Coordinates of N, CA, C and O in Angstrom, one line a residue:
Q1 N 0.8 -1.2 0.0 CA 0.0 0.0 0.0 C 0.9 1.2 0.0 O 1.9 1.3 0.6
V2 N 0.4 2.3 -0.7 CA 1.0 3.5 -0.7 C 0.1 4.6 -0.1 O -1.1 4.6 -0.4
Q3 N 0.7 5.4 0.8 CA 0.0 6.5 1.4 C 0.5 7.8 0.8 O 1.7 8.0 0.7
L4 N -0.4 8.7 0.4 CA 0.0 9.9 -0.2 C -0.7 11.1 0.5 O -1.9 11.0 0.8
V5 N 0.1 12.1 0.9 CA -0.5 13.2 1.7 C 0.0 14.5 1.0 O 1.2 14.8 0.9
E6 N -1.0 15.2 0.5 CA -0.7 16.5 -0.2 C -0.7 17.6 0.8 O -1.4 17.6 1.8
S7 N 0.0 18.7 0.4 CA 0.0 19.9 1.2 C 0.3 21.1 0.3 O 0.8 20.9 -0.8
G8 N 0.0 22.3 0.8 CA 0.4 23.5 0.0 C -0.7 24.2 -0.7 O -0.4 25.2 -1.3
G9 N -1.9 23.7 -0.7 CA -3.0 24.4 -1.3 C -3.4 25.7 -0.6 O -2.9 26.0 0.5
G10 N -4.3 26.5 -1.2 CA -4.8 27.7 -0.6 C -5.4 28.6 -1.6 O -5.7 28.3 -2.7
L11 N -5.4 29.9 -1.2 CA -6.0 31.0 -2.0 C -4.9 31.9 -2.5 O -4.1 32.4 -1.7
V12 N -4.9 32.1 -3.8 CA -3.9 33.0 -4.4 C -4.6 33.9 -5.4 O -5.7 33.6 -5.8
Q13 N -3.9 34.9 -5.9 CA -4.5 35.8 -6.9 C -3.9 35.4 -8.3 O -2.9 34.7 -8.4
A14 N -4.7 35.7 -9.3 CA -4.3 35.4 -10.7 C -2.9 36.0 -10.9 O -2.6 37.1 -10.5
G15 N -2.0 35.2 -11.6 CA -0.6 35.6 -11.8 C 0.4 35.1 -10.8 O 1.6 35.1 -11.0
D16 N -0.1 34.7 -9.6 CA 0.7 34.2 -8.6 C 1.3 32.8 -8.9 O 0.8 32.1 -9.8
S17 N 2.2 32.4 -8.0 CA 2.7 31.1 -8.0 C 2.3 30.3 -6.8 O 2.0 30.9 -5.7
M18 N 2.4 29.0 -6.9 CA 2.1 28.1 -5.7 C 2.8 26.8 -5.9 O 2.9 26.3 -7.0
R19 N 3.2 26.2 -4.8 CA 3.8 24.9 -4.9 C 3.1 23.9 -4.0 O 2.8 24.2 -2.8
L20 N 2.7 22.8 -4.6 CA 2.1 21.7 -3.9 C 3.1 20.6 -3.7 O 3.9 20.4 -4.5
S21 N 3.0 20.0 -2.5 CA 3.8 18.8 -2.2 C 3.0 17.6 -1.9 O 1.9 17.7 -1.5
C22 N 3.6 16.5 -2.2 CA 3.0 15.2 -1.9 C 4.0 14.3 -1.3 O 5.0 13.9 -1.9
A23 N 3.8 13.8 -0.1 CA 4.7 12.9 0.6 C 4.2 11.5 0.5 O 3.0 11.2 0.7
A24 N 5.0 10.6 0.0 CA 4.7 9.2 -0.2 C 5.3 8.3 0.8 O 6.5 8.5 1.2
S25 N 4.6 7.3 1.2 CA 5.1 6.3 2.1 C 4.5 4.9 1.8 O 3.4 4.9 1.1
G26 N 5.1 3.9 2.2 CA 4.5 2.6 2.1 C 5.1 1.6 1.0 O 5.0 0.4 1.1
L27 N 5.7 2.2 0.0 CA 6.4 1.4 -1.0 C 7.7 2.1 -1.4 O 7.8 3.3 -1.2
A28 N 8.6 1.4 -2.0 CA 9.9 2.0 -2.4 C 9.6 3.1 -3.4 O 9.0 2.9 -4.5
F29 N 10.0 4.3 -3.0 CA 9.6 5.5 -3.8 C 10.2 5.4 -5.2 O 9.6 5.9 -6.2
G30 N 11.4 4.7 -5.3 CA 12.0 4.6 -6.6 C 11.3 3.8 -7.6 O 11.6 3.8 -8.8
R31 N 10.3 3.0 -7.2 CA 9.5 2.2 -8.1 C 8.3 2.9 -8.6 O 7.5 2.4 -9.5
L32 N 8.0 4.1 -8.1 CA 6.7 4.8 -8.4 C 6.8 5.8 -9.5 O 7.7 6.6 -9.5
A33 N 5.8 5.8 -10.4 CA 5.5 7.0 -11.2 C 4.6 7.8 -10.4 O 3.6 7.3 -9.7
M34 N 4.7 9.1 -10.4 CA 3.9 10.0 -9.6 C 3.2 11.0 -10.5 O 3.8 11.5 -11.5
A35 N 2.0 11.4 -10.2 CA 1.3 12.3 -11.0 C 0.4 13.3 -10.2 O 0.1 13.0 -9.0
W36 N 0.0 14.3 -10.9 CA -0.9 15.3 -10.3 C -2.1 15.3 -11.2 O -2.0 15.4 -12.5
F37 N -3.3 15.3 -10.6 CA -4.6 15.5 -11.3 C -5.3 16.6 -10.6 O -5.0 17.0 -9.5
R38 N -6.3 17.1 -11.3 CA -7.2 18.1 -10.6 C -8.6 17.9 -11.1 O -8.9 17.4 -12.1
Q39 N -9.5 18.4 -10.2 CA -10.9 18.3 -10.5 C -11.6 19.6 -10.0 O -11.6 20.0 -8.9
A40 N -12.1 20.3 -11.0 CA -12.9 21.6 -10.8 C -14.3 21.2 -10.5 O -14.8 20.2 -10.9
P41 N -15.1 22.1 -9.8 CA -16.5 21.8 -9.5 C -17.3 21.6 -10.8 O -17.2 22.3 -11.8
G42 N -18.0 20.5 -10.8 CA -18.8 20.1 -12.0 C -18.1 19.6 -13.1 O -18.7 19.3 -14.2
K43 N -16.8 19.3 -13.0 CA -16.0 18.8 -14.1 C -15.4 17.5 -13.7 O -15.2 17.2 -12.6
A44 N -14.9 16.7 -14.7 CA -14.3 15.5 -14.5 C -12.8 15.7 -14.0 O -12.2 16.8 -14.3
R45 N -12.3 14.8 -13.3 CA -10.9 14.9 -12.9 C -10.0 14.8 -14.2 O -10.3 14.0 -15.1
E46 N -9.0 15.6 -14.2 CA -8.1 15.7 -15.4 C -6.6 15.6 -15.0 O -6.2 16.1 -14.0
F47 N -5.9 15.0 -15.9 CA -4.4 14.9 -15.7 C -3.8 16.3 -15.9 O -4.1 17.1 -16.7
V48 N -2.8 16.5 -15.0 CA -2.0 17.8 -15.0 C -0.6 17.5 -15.4 O -0.1 18.1 -16.4
G49 N 0.1 16.6 -14.7 CA 1.5 16.3 -15.0 C 1.9 15.1 -14.3 O 1.3 14.7 -13.3
A50 N 3.0 14.5 -14.7 CA 3.5 13.3 -14.1 C 5.0 13.2 -14.2 O 5.6 13.8 -15.1
I51 N 5.6 12.4 -13.4 CA 7.1 12.2 -13.4 C 7.3 10.7 -13.2 O 6.7 10.1 -12.3
N52 N 8.2 10.1 -14.0 CA 8.4 8.7 -13.8 C 9.6 8.4 -12.8 O 10.1 9.3 -12.2
W53 N 9.9 7.2 -12.7 CA 10.9 6.7 -11.7 C 12.3 7.3 -11.9 O 13.0 7.5 -10.9
R54 N 12.6 7.7 -13.1 CA 13.9 8.3 -13.3 C 13.9 9.8 -13.7 O 14.9 10.3 -14.1
G55 N 12.8 10.4 -13.4 CA 12.7 11.9 -13.6 C 12.1 12.4 -14.9 O 12.0 13.6 -15.1
G56 N 11.7 11.5 -15.8 CA 11.1 11.9 -17.0 C 9.7 12.5 -16.7 O 9.0 12.0 -15.9
T57 N 9.3 13.5 -17.5 CA 8.0 14.2 -17.2 C 7.1 14.2 -18.4 O 7.6 14.1 -19.5
K58 N 5.8 14.4 -18.1 CA 4.8 14.6 -19.1 C 3.8 15.6 -18.6 O 3.5 15.5 -17.4
Y59 N 3.3 16.4 -19.4 CA 2.3 17.4 -18.9 C 1.1 17.5 -19.9 O 1.2 17.2 -21.0
A60 N 0.0 18.0 -19.3 CA -1.2 18.3 -20.1 C -0.9 19.5 -20.9 O -0.1 20.4 -20.5
D61 N -1.6 19.6 -22.0 CA -1.4 20.7 -22.9 C -1.7 22.0 -22.3 O -1.0 23.0 -22.6
F62 N -2.7 22.1 -21.4 CA -3.0 23.4 -20.8 C -2.0 23.9 -19.9 O -2.0 25.1 -19.5
V63 N -1.0 23.1 -19.5 CA 0.0 23.5 -18.6 C 0.9 24.6 -19.3 O 1.3 25.6 -18.7
K64 N 1.3 24.3 -20.6 CA 2.0 25.2 -21.5 C 3.2 25.9 -20.8 O 3.3 27.1 -20.8
G65 N 4.0 25.1 -20.1 CA 5.2 25.6 -19.5 C 5.0 26.3 -18.1 O 5.9 26.8 -17.5
R66 N 3.8 26.4 -17.7 CA 3.5 27.1 -16.4 C 3.8 26.3 -15.2 O 4.1 26.8 -14.1
F67 N 3.6 24.9 -15.3 CA 3.7 24.0 -14.2 C 5.0 23.1 -14.4 O 5.3 22.8 -15.5
T68 N 5.6 22.7 -13.2 CA 6.7 21.8 -13.3 C 6.5 20.8 -12.2 O 6.2 21.1 -11.0
V69 N 6.6 19.5 -12.6 CA 6.6 18.4 -11.6 C 8.0 18.0 -11.3 O 8.8 17.8 -12.2
S70 N 8.4 17.8 -10.0 CA 9.7 17.3 -9.7 C 9.6 16.3 -8.5 O 8.5 16.2 -7.9
R71 N 10.6 15.5 -8.3 CA 10.6 14.6 -7.2 C 11.9 14.6 -6.5 O 13.0 14.9 -7.1
D72 N 11.8 14.4 -5.2 CA 13.0 14.3 -4.3 C 13.0 12.9 -3.7 O 12.3 12.7 -2.8
S73 N 13.9 12.1 -4.2 CA 13.9 10.7 -3.8 C 14.4 10.6 -2.3 O 14.1 9.6 -1.6
A74 N 15.2 11.5 -1.9 CA 15.7 11.4 -0.5 C 14.6 11.7 0.5 O 14.7 11.2 1.6
K75 N 13.6 12.5 0.1 CA 12.5 12.8 1.0 C 11.2 12.1 0.6 O 10.2 12.3 1.3
N76 N 11.2 11.3 -0.4 CA 10.0 10.6 -0.9 C 8.9 11.6 -1.1 O 7.8 11.5 -0.7
L77 N 9.3 12.6 -1.9 CA 8.4 13.8 -2.1 C 8.3 14.1 -3.6 O 9.3 14.0 -4.3
V78 N 7.1 14.5 -4.0 CA 6.9 15.0 -5.3 C 6.2 16.3 -5.2 O 5.4 16.5 -4.3
E79 N 6.6 17.2 -6.1 CA 6.1 18.6 -6.0 C 5.5 19.1 -7.3 O 6.0 18.6 -8.4
L80 N 4.6 19.9 -7.2 CA 4.0 20.6 -8.4 C 4.2 22.1 -8.2 O 3.5 22.7 -7.4
Q81 N 5.1 22.7 -9.0 CA 5.3 24.1 -8.9 C 4.4 24.7 -10.0 O 4.6 24.4 -11.2
M82 N 3.5 25.6 -9.6 CA 2.6 26.2 -10.5 C 2.9 27.7 -10.6 O 3.0 28.4 -9.6
G83 N 3.0 28.2 -11.8 CA 3.2 29.6 -12.0 C 2.1 30.2 -12.9 O 1.4 29.5 -13.6
S84 N 2.1 31.6 -13.0 CA 1.1 32.3 -13.8 C -0.3 31.7 -13.7 O -1.0 31.4 -14.6
L85 N -0.7 31.5 -12.4 CA -2.0 30.9 -12.2 C -3.1 31.7 -12.7 O -3.1 33.0 -12.7
K86 N -4.2 31.0 -13.1 CA -5.3 31.6 -13.7 C -6.6 31.2 -12.9 O -6.5 30.1 -12.3
P87 N -7.6 31.9 -12.9 CA -8.9 31.5 -12.2 C -9.3 30.1 -12.6 O -9.8 29.3 -11.8
E88 N -9.1 29.7 -13.9 CA -9.5 28.4 -14.4 C -8.7 27.3 -13.8 O -9.0 26.1 -14.0
D89 N -7.6 27.6 -13.1 CA -6.8 26.6 -12.5 C -7.4 26.2 -11.1 O -6.9 25.3 -10.4
T90 N -8.4 26.9 -10.7 CA -9.1 26.6 -9.4 C -9.6 25.2 -9.5 O -10.4 24.8 -10.4
A91 N -9.3 24.4 -8.5 CA -9.7 23.0 -8.5 C -9.1 22.3 -7.2 O -8.3 22.9 -6.5
V92 N -9.6 21.1 -6.9 CA -8.9 20.2 -6.0 C -7.8 19.5 -6.7 O -8.1 18.8 -7.7
Y93 N -6.6 19.6 -6.2 CA -5.5 18.9 -6.8 C -5.2 17.6 -6.1 O -5.0 17.7 -4.8
Y94 N -5.0 16.6 -6.8 CA -4.7 15.3 -6.3 C -3.4 14.7 -6.7 O -3.0 14.8 -7.9
C95 N -2.7 14.1 -5.7 CA -1.4 13.4 -6.0 C -1.8 11.9 -6.3 O -2.7 11.4 -5.6
A96 N -1.2 11.3 -7.2 CA -1.4 9.9 -7.5 C -0.1 9.2 -7.8 O 0.9 9.8 -8.1
A97 N -0.1 7.9 -7.6 CA 1.1 7.1 -7.7 C 0.8 5.7 -8.1 O -0.3 5.2 -7.9
D98 N 1.7 5.0 -8.8 CA 1.6 3.6 -9.0 C 3.0 3.1 -9.4 O 3.8 3.9 -9.9
V99 N 3.2 1.8 -9.3 CA 4.4 1.2 -9.7 C 4.4 1.2 -11.2 O 3.5 0.6 -11.8
N100 N 5.5 1.8 -11.8 CA 5.5 1.9 -13.2 C 6.9 2.2 -13.6 O 7.5 3.2 -13.1
F101 N 7.4 1.5 -14.6 CA 8.8 1.7 -15.1 C 8.8 2.2 -16.6 O 9.9 2.0 -17.2
A102 N 7.7 2.7 -17.1 CA 7.7 3.1 -18.5 C 8.6 4.3 -18.7 O 8.9 5.1 -17.8
A103 N 9.1 4.4 -19.9 CA 10.0 5.5 -20.3 C 9.3 6.8 -20.2 O 9.9 7.9 -19.9
T104 N 8.0 6.8 -20.5 CA 7.2 8.1 -20.4 C 6.2 7.8 -19.3 O 5.5 6.8 -19.3
P105 N 6.1 8.7 -18.3 CA 5.1 8.5 -17.2 C 3.7 8.5 -17.8 O 3.3 9.2 -18.7
P106 N 2.9 7.6 -17.2 CA 1.5 7.4 -17.7 C 0.6 8.6 -17.3 O 0.9 9.3 -16.3
T107 N -0.5 8.8 -18.1 CA -1.4 9.8 -17.8 C -2.7 9.2 -17.2 O -3.6 10.0 -16.7
T108 N -2.8 7.9 -17.1 CA -4.0 7.2 -16.6 C -3.5 6.0 -15.8 O -2.3 5.6 -15.9
G109 N -4.4 5.4 -15.1 CA -4.2 4.1 -14.5 C -3.5 4.1 -13.2 O -3.0 3.0 -12.7
Y110 N -3.5 5.2 -12.5 CA -2.9 5.3 -11.2 C -3.8 4.6 -10.1 O -5.0 4.9 -10.1
G111 N -3.2 3.8 -9.3 CA -4.0 3.1 -8.3 C -4.0 3.7 -6.9 O -4.9 3.3 -6.1
Y112 N -3.1 4.6 -6.6 CA -3.0 5.2 -5.3 C -3.3 6.7 -5.4 O -2.7 7.3 -6.3
W113 N -4.1 7.2 -4.5 CA -4.5 8.6 -4.5 C -4.4 9.3 -3.2 O -4.7 8.6 -2.1
G114 N -4.0 10.5 -3.2 CA -4.1 11.3 -2.0 C -5.5 11.9 -1.7 O -6.4 11.6 -2.5
Q115 N -5.7 12.6 -0.7 CA -7.0 13.1 -0.3 C -7.4 14.4 -1.0 O -8.5 14.8 -1.1
G116 N -6.4 15.0 -1.7 CA -6.6 16.2 -2.4 C -6.4 17.5 -1.6 O -6.5 17.5 -0.4
T117 N -6.0 18.6 -2.3 CA -5.8 19.9 -1.6 C -6.4 20.9 -2.5 O -6.3 20.9 -3.8
Q118 N -7.2 21.8 -1.9 CA -7.9 22.9 -2.7 C -6.9 24.0 -3.1 O -6.2 24.5 -2.3
V119 N -7.0 24.3 -4.4 CA -6.3 25.5 -4.9 C -7.4 26.4 -5.5 O -8.2 26.0 -6.3
T120 N -7.4 27.7 -5.0 CA -8.3 28.7 -5.5 C -7.6 29.9 -6.0 O -6.7 30.4 -5.2
V121 N -7.9 30.2 -7.2 CA -7.2 31.4 -7.8 C -8.2 32.5 -8.1 O -9.2 32.3 -8.8
S122 N -8.1 33.6 -7.4 CA -9.0 34.7 -7.6 C -8.6 35.6 -8.7 O -7.4 35.8 -9.0
S123 N -9.6 36.2 -9.3 CA -9.3 37.1 -10.5 C -9.0 38.6 -10.0 O -9.2 38.9 -8.9

């Protein structure tokens, strides 16, 4: 079992930056692909970005260079650095993980999920 705990959400203004963190425990961190998803009110959960076991990344098109996913294997931590935030980025952001050694991190199929953290961007 993998336990994921997100932190770092809150209220910011449009144009600001924010960093979310996800602490993982329960399985060898080096075996995990890690990802971030988000769900806005009334909308389906959507993929934001992911990082594989050796640091390769993949992002949703709407990120357009504004967001960066990184991992710290010494701390079993994955982070989502978000910049140039927009009101449409308002959502609950979820950390996800699964054992995966693909060369490109997957955008679906994650079996472990955090509880989510609210990000609100005011205009």
